[in-house]
Amino acid sequence: MADYNHRETEQKWQRFWDEHNTYKPEELTSKPKYYVLDMFPYPSGAGLHVGHPLGYIASDIVSRYKRLKGYNVLHPMGFDSFGLPAEQYAIQTGQHPAVTTEANLTRYIEQLKNIGFSYDWSREVRTSDSSYYKWTQWIFMELFNSWYNRDTNRAESIDTLLNKFAMNGTTDVNAVCDEDVASFTAAEWNALSKTESYAITLKYRLTYLANAVVNWCPALGTVLANDEVKDGVSERGGYPVEQKLMRQWMMRITAYADRLLTGLNTIDWTESLKEQQRNWIGKSIGASVKFPLATDNNQFIDVFTTRVDTIYGVTFMVLAPEHELAVQLTTPEQKEAVQAYVNAAKLRSERDRMADTKAVSGVFTGSYCLNPLNGERVPIFLADYVLAGYGTGAVMAVPSGDQRDWNFAKHFDLPIIPILDAQKDIDQQADNTKEGRYINSGIINGMTYQQATPALISWLEDGKLGQGKINFRMRDAVFSRQRYWGEPVPVYFKDSGNGQLLPYLIDESDLPLELPTVDKYLPTETGEPPLGRAEGWKYKGDFDYELSTMPGWAGSSWYWYRYMDPNNEGVFASKEAIDYWQNVDLYIGGTEHATGHLLYSRFWNKFLYDRQYVPQDEPFKKLINQGMIQGRSNFVYRVKTTLIKPFEQSQYPPLPVSSNEDDLDMISGHPESISVFFSKNVIDGIENDNAEMIDYAQKTLNNILSKYERIDGRRHNLLIRRFLLYTPLHVDVNIVENDILGLDTFKKSRPDLTENAEFIPEPDGRYIVGAEVEKMSKSKFNVVNPDDIVERYGADVLRLYEMFLGPLEQAKPWNTNGIDGVYRFIRKFWRLFYKDNATGKSQWIVTDEQPTPAELKVLHKAIQKTESDIDAYSFNTSVSSFMICVNELSTLNCHKRAVLQDLVLILSPYAPHITEELWAALGHEPGSLSKAEFPVFNPAYLVEDAFEYPIQINGKVRTTISFAIDRAATDIEREVLADEVVQKWLEGKTPKKVVVVPKRIVNVVI
RNA sequence: GCGGGCGUGGCGAAAUUGGUAGACGUGCCAGACUUAGGAUCUGGUGCCGCAAGGCAUGGGGGUUCGAGUCCCUCCGCCCGUACCA
């Protein structure tokens, strides 16, 4: 065939784009802007696998398409280059994380360029560069210098707070702040020393120091954010996590809870993602109620409830074991039992606690409080089903309406009082209905749910015993990490005179505060973070710096702004640049960042918006989650061979040697073949060594085949040369206990593979035959490297194939079945332009003839489909429309410039290399493809003068008849009824009804 | 438990939003060309049936001239989340 050398051509154009800065957007033009962003990767040591590019390919297609459509497109790429793996590696090897990171980055960039993405590489950012983290530190300082004003509902400079204090003290300050702030007058404030007043402001700032119960991970030596902990272990590494009280930098994200919630209504994200954020923020509307202690009516237990209407059903009170009143409330008689319980609860890890939510446990304190409504004595218990971190850490228990309370009441034999006449079977289980009228309920007896709640809240408010309250599940974000490889916090500590150290920001002119060098990347002997090892690292040579670093999410919470103006040394991005680019039009990335990066980014963006640094209060207008491309774990190896009979007796040709899985499928139906399965452990150790594998498999096969008594030396050799080498097996069942499938289950699930198969057992005699479809990762040995695909098929084929695999959002297992089809398509496309002549040389066969209506119709169908598919992010169907177009043009034998040139343009976002090559061959200036205009769809070419009507009889299609487009419905009806096929079905009867839908269908109802 | 999503050939998947179910690709079958085929090309291919025809979008029911699509109900799978008071 006319040869298209994908390697050479693709590399040529990649170099060209690089050298000519082809994809650099114009600066501040009057063109409309379009900002397409990929979630930037953490450059891990494993390099890219085929799952990574999926989203990048989609965003690249959109970028290239928008350029052709006349937009000024910003499409950048960068790296989230601070992070734990590089630091773990540093701890093990002593290698500076910057060195490993740099090496990984080089590899990533090379791999990305290999796929032909249209990034403007001149804008690349790296979060670990000091020129970048200078601005991460600057934003931290801005947060420190701000407070949240509830009255204006936005963050303001700390100066406006100081003014309020100086004018009126705390009287008209309505701030989101620490709980323990005191009230004072302006006179009192003005009398304070500078240090004293400064110390007070620390309780109001948006970033602040606090003793917080944190997720401490001893193995990693750092605290983790809630979203970095999964199932009680660290997300990275899977190490145990325990609760620990530590002094930490915190961020007042809770100030933004409501706006983070309502903002979701203004953005185009998937419902499931929005729902995840809503759940994470966890707003619940209810009331807080004060229960006075029986022994001291001036002391109260504060509870939060969403069902204040059930308050007459309260028969006991439950506090979290960590509750601050727990010790005080314990009577001497109960002291021993309570202490035992509290200690046991402490020992139970978070994980254990979550594991058995069924078991009821708890202990009576010996004390009572009073129901504020009816004065009933209510016994107080401690139990770990009440969480210290939610609400007030105390629950008013209503066993008739809440199943957990009901279980507890049964266990401790406490009364269960019905409160609504509609409650059923409450001696069997709790009934949380809101139906019916209240009974046993004092002032709300006879009322409905809708009446009772406001009545109670107003009664409680009058007596100052409670109020309506909104509670959030989300906590303030912990901002400190006891690690080395992160942004230093730009803070130093100074003695306030009374021995108390207060935190101060360093001067803005001292930014960036660079990471110092250390001898080891481990905590100091005294337990301080690694930065404590830095020799002589002091502010102005005198003051201790903060030794913790920022969390992983800091650098990624604003990076999309840096791309707008990446080299600016005076500001994080110029006002002009931000005003032009505004925010991200399309953001593509994984759903795993739902409650981490995507929430923190919205938080910081809203803060920057409040302080008027940015014009939009949501950063990402439209967000698409690409589905994960899953790999398969290599649990089973299959050796496929053939020719049990001697070669001469076989009617089938021998099979080739190959390790390509597609070939395995090709021969799986071969009637004279035999499958041999090797267990994982048998294969382990020679996993990636073909020579060893062949050797091993040959020996094993000899043993097996000798049983068939058909082998002589010659045939034997032939046979072994022709077995299919080995392949990791894909089994279509998802696993299963301990990743191990029983042999029988496996045979049942894939009879097509296992019939006539031999199984090689483990040394201990067991058979391990299982496989798993799951996320690609290095540890699973199931990574497919995109470079291999690019090498063999080309980047254009990889791009088309990944899109062709299925809808972008859907998770899908990686398999290469079908990649040949895309490869064939590319070559078929090429053959519209070139053909072999007799000498085997390629010959240009494009002509300047006028296209026929049929050819134009084929072309414009494809133009229309490409447009609508890209607009709907339906890339898989778009690829299929290209295939149809090329197939039809081939059939029409169309080699006309007027058609092919437009085809090149519409295909170019998907397959940029081959189209750039052909664009130049068509006589255009090399490299000018991205500056061309997308062909204009002309519906006139698609107009048909006739339509082939499907004719249904009682809803079933029996025939088709062609009618002119403008044919009257009455004419159509008459002719349809006269048709002989219809006549046959009518059997002489008169139809009840005839439905004629113009240009759609005819249905004859009998 | 709760929330979100999904269920269509051997496989990946389409279906103009209520109008010819299975486009496109793969796989499979047959053929052509070949020293050869893991190249290329042609035809066939949802299931049952020799055929006429019948049956088919997880199961059952409904609305409609017409349902993969809308409604009800049951079953199954995936993702997220969880003693959240």
Short mmCIF file of N, CA and C in Angstrom, two decimals, chain A residues 429-500:
data_model
loop_
_atom_site.label_atom_id
_atom_site.label_comp_id
_atom_site.label_asym_id
_atom_site.label_seq_id
_atom_site.Cartn_x
_atom_site.Cartn_y
_atom_site.Cartn_z
N GLN A 429 -39.63 -1.85 66.56
CA GLN A 429 -38.58 -1.03 65.96
C GLN A 429 -39.01 0.43 66.02
N ALA A 430 -38.04 1.32 65.81
CA ALA A 430 -38.36 2.74 65.82
C ALA A 430 -39.16 3.10 64.58
N ASP A 431 -39.99 4.13 64.70
CA ASP A 431 -40.77 4.61 63.56
C ASP A 431 -40.57 6.11 63.47
N ASN A 432 -39.85 6.56 62.42
CA ASN A 432 -39.48 7.97 62.35
C ASN A 432 -40.47 8.82 61.55
N THR A 433 -41.70 8.37 61.49
CA THR A 433 -42.70 9.09 60.70
C THR A 433 -42.93 10.51 61.23
N LYS A 434 -43.33 11.38 60.29
CA LYS A 434 -43.74 12.73 60.69
C LYS A 434 -45.24 12.89 60.51
N GLU A 435 -45.90 11.78 60.22
CA GLU A 435 -47.35 11.82 59.99
C GLU A 435 -48.11 11.86 61.32
N GLY A 436 -49.38 12.17 61.24
CA GLY A 436 -50.25 12.06 62.40
C GLY A 436 -50.18 13.25 63.33
N ARG A 437 -50.76 13.05 64.52
CA ARG A 437 -50.84 14.12 65.53
C ARG A 437 -50.05 13.70 66.76
N TYR A 438 -49.54 14.70 67.47
CA TYR A 438 -48.69 14.38 68.63
C TYR A 438 -49.51 13.92 69.82
N ILE A 439 -48.95 12.96 70.54
CA ILE A 439 -49.54 12.48 71.79
C ILE A 439 -48.45 12.49 72.84
N ASN A 440 -48.82 12.41 74.10
CA ASN A 440 -47.85 12.43 75.22
C ASN A 440 -46.91 13.64 75.11
N SER A 441 -47.34 14.71 74.45
CA SER A 441 -46.41 15.75 74.07
C SER A 441 -46.80 17.15 74.54
N GLY A 442 -47.25 17.28 75.77
CA GLY A 442 -47.43 18.60 76.40
C GLY A 442 -48.03 19.64 75.49
N ILE A 443 -47.25 20.70 75.26
CA ILE A 443 -47.79 21.86 74.56
C ILE A 443 -48.05 21.60 73.08
N ILE A 444 -47.55 20.51 72.51
CA ILE A 444 -47.82 20.29 71.09
C ILE A 444 -48.80 19.14 70.86
N ASN A 445 -49.43 18.66 71.91
CA ASN A 445 -50.42 17.59 71.75
C ASN A 445 -51.47 17.97 70.72
N GLY A 446 -51.75 17.06 69.80
CA GLY A 446 -52.79 17.30 68.80
C GLY A 446 -52.31 18.06 67.58
N MET A 447 -51.10 18.61 67.64
CA MET A 447 -50.61 19.36 66.47
C MET A 447 -50.05 18.41 65.41
N THR A 448 -49.83 18.96 64.19
CA THR A 448 -49.12 18.21 63.15
C THR A 448 -47.64 18.60 63.22
N TYR A 449 -46.82 17.84 62.44
CA TYR A 449 -45.38 18.12 62.40
C TYR A 449 -45.12 19.57 61.98
N GLN A 450 -45.85 20.03 60.96
CA GLN A 450 -45.62 21.38 60.44
C GLN A 450 -45.92 22.45 61.49
N GLN A 451 -46.86 22.17 62.39
CA GLN A 451 -47.20 23.16 63.42
C GLN A 451 -46.26 23.07 64.62
N ALA A 452 -45.85 21.85 64.94
CA ALA A 452 -45.15 21.61 66.21
C ALA A 452 -43.77 22.25 66.23
N THR A 453 -43.02 22.10 65.12
CA THR A 453 -41.63 22.54 65.14
C THR A 453 -41.49 24.04 65.44
N PRO A 454 -42.17 24.93 64.68
CA PRO A 454 -42.05 26.35 65.01
C PRO A 454 -42.57 26.68 66.42
N ALA A 455 -43.63 25.99 66.85
CA ALA A 455 -44.17 26.25 68.19
C ALA A 455 -43.12 25.97 69.25
N LEU A 456 -42.43 24.87 69.11
CA LEU A 456 -41.42 24.50 70.10
C LEU A 456 -40.23 25.46 70.07
N ILE A 457 -39.78 25.79 68.86
CA ILE A 457 -38.60 26.66 68.76
C ILE A 457 -38.91 28.02 69.39
N SER A 458 -40.10 28.51 69.12
CA SER A 458 -40.42 29.82 69.70
C SER A 458 -40.53 29.72 71.22
N TRP A 459 -41.07 28.63 71.73
CA TRP A 459 -41.17 28.43 73.18
C TRP A 459 -39.77 28.38 73.81
N LEU A 460 -38.87 27.64 73.14
CA LEU A 460 -37.51 27.49 73.68
C LEU A 460 -36.77 28.83 73.64
N GLU A 461 -36.96 29.57 72.56
CA GLU A 461 -36.28 30.86 72.43
C GLU A 461 -36.71 31.83 73.51
N ASP A 462 -38.01 31.82 73.80
CA ASP A 462 -38.51 32.71 74.84
C ASP A 462 -37.84 32.43 76.17
N GLY A 463 -37.63 31.16 76.44
CA GLY A 463 -37.00 30.82 77.72
C GLY A 463 -35.49 30.72 77.60
N LYS A 464 -34.92 31.13 76.44
CA LYS A 464 -33.48 31.06 76.18
C LYS A 464 -32.94 29.64 76.36
N LEU A 465 -33.79 28.68 76.10
CA LEU A 465 -33.36 27.29 76.26
C LEU A 465 -33.02 26.64 74.92
N GLY A 466 -33.09 27.44 73.87
CA GLY A 466 -32.74 26.85 72.58
C GLY A 466 -33.10 27.79 71.46
N GLN A 467 -32.76 27.39 70.26
CA GLN A 467 -33.04 28.21 69.09
C GLN A 467 -32.94 27.35 67.83
N GLY A 468 -33.50 27.88 66.74
CA GLY A 468 -33.32 27.20 65.47
C GLY A 468 -31.84 27.25 65.10
N LYS A 469 -31.32 26.19 64.51
CA LYS A 469 -29.89 26.19 64.23
C LYS A 469 -29.58 25.37 62.98
N ILE A 470 -28.58 25.84 62.27
CA ILE A 470 -28.13 25.10 61.09
C ILE A 470 -26.77 24.52 61.39
N ASN A 471 -26.60 23.29 61.12
CA ASN A 471 -25.36 22.61 61.46
C ASN A 471 -24.71 22.07 60.19
N PHE A 472 -23.40 22.12 60.13
CA PHE A 472 -22.69 21.57 58.99
C PHE A 472 -21.80 20.42 59.42
N ARG A 473 -21.70 19.44 58.54
CA ARG A 473 -20.82 18.31 58.79
C ARG A 473 -19.37 18.70 58.53
N MET A 474 -19.19 19.58 57.53
CA MET A 474 -17.84 19.97 57.15
C MET A 474 -17.13 20.69 58.30
N ARG A 475 -15.88 20.37 58.51
CA ARG A 475 -15.07 21.04 59.54
C ARG A 475 -14.11 22.00 58.85
N ASP A 476 -13.51 22.86 59.63
CA ASP A 476 -12.44 23.70 59.08
C ASP A 476 -11.30 22.80 58.60
N ALA A 477 -10.60 23.26 57.58
CA ALA A 477 -9.57 22.42 56.96
C ALA A 477 -8.24 22.56 57.69
N VAL A 478 -7.64 21.42 58.01
CA VAL A 478 -6.31 21.43 58.63
C VAL A 478 -5.28 21.73 57.54
N PHE A 479 -4.41 22.68 57.81
CA PHE A 479 -3.53 23.17 56.76
C PHE A 479 -2.06 22.82 57.00
N SER A 480 -1.74 22.12 58.09
CA SER A 480 -0.34 21.82 58.39
C SER A 480 0.00 20.37 58.04
N ARG A 481 1.18 20.19 57.48
CA ARG A 481 1.69 18.84 57.26
C ARG A 481 3.11 18.79 57.82
N GLN A 482 3.39 17.73 58.56
CA GLN A 482 4.71 17.61 59.17
C GLN A 482 5.68 16.94 58.20
N ARG A 483 5.79 17.54 57.03
CA ARG A 483 6.57 16.94 55.97
C ARG A 483 7.57 17.94 55.42
N TYR A 484 8.48 17.44 54.57
CA TYR A 484 9.47 18.30 53.96
C TYR A 484 9.00 18.84 52.61
N TRP A 485 8.52 17.97 51.73
CA TRP A 485 8.33 18.33 50.33
C TRP A 485 6.98 19.02 50.11
N GLY A 486 6.93 20.28 50.57
CA GLY A 486 5.73 21.09 50.41
C GLY A 486 6.11 22.55 50.59
N GLU A 487 5.12 23.43 50.43
CA GLU A 487 5.41 24.86 50.55
C GLU A 487 5.65 25.22 52.01
N PRO A 488 6.76 25.92 52.33
CA PRO A 488 6.94 26.42 53.69
C PRO A 488 5.85 27.45 54.00
N VAL A 489 5.38 27.44 55.24
CA VAL A 489 4.38 28.42 55.66
C VAL A 489 5.10 29.73 56.01
N PRO A 490 4.72 30.85 55.41
CA PRO A 490 5.49 32.09 55.57
C PRO A 490 5.23 32.77 56.91
N VAL A 491 5.53 32.06 58.00
CA VAL A 491 5.21 32.54 59.34
C VAL A 491 6.41 32.32 60.25
N TYR A 492 6.66 33.27 61.12
CA TYR A 492 7.66 33.06 62.16
C TYR A 492 7.04 33.35 63.52
N PHE A 493 7.71 32.95 64.57
CA PHE A 493 7.15 33.10 65.91
C PHE A 493 7.99 34.06 66.74
N LYS A 494 7.29 34.88 67.50
CA LYS A 494 7.99 35.87 68.32
C LYS A 494 7.36 35.85 69.70
N ASP A 495 8.20 35.96 70.69
CA ASP A 495 7.75 35.99 72.08
C ASP A 495 6.96 37.28 72.33
N SER A 496 5.77 37.14 72.90
CA SER A 496 4.94 38.33 73.11
C SER A 496 5.34 39.06 74.38
N GLY A 497 6.36 38.59 75.06
CA GLY A 497 6.81 39.28 76.26
C GLY A 497 6.51 38.47 77.51
N ASN A 498 5.42 37.69 77.47
CA ASN A 498 5.07 36.89 78.64
C ASN A 498 5.42 35.42 78.42
N GLY A 499 6.33 35.17 77.51
CA GLY A 499 6.76 33.80 77.25
C GLY A 499 5.89 33.09 76.25
N GLN A 500 4.81 33.77 75.82
CA GLN A 500 3.92 33.15 74.85
C GLN A 500 4.37 33.50 73.43
#
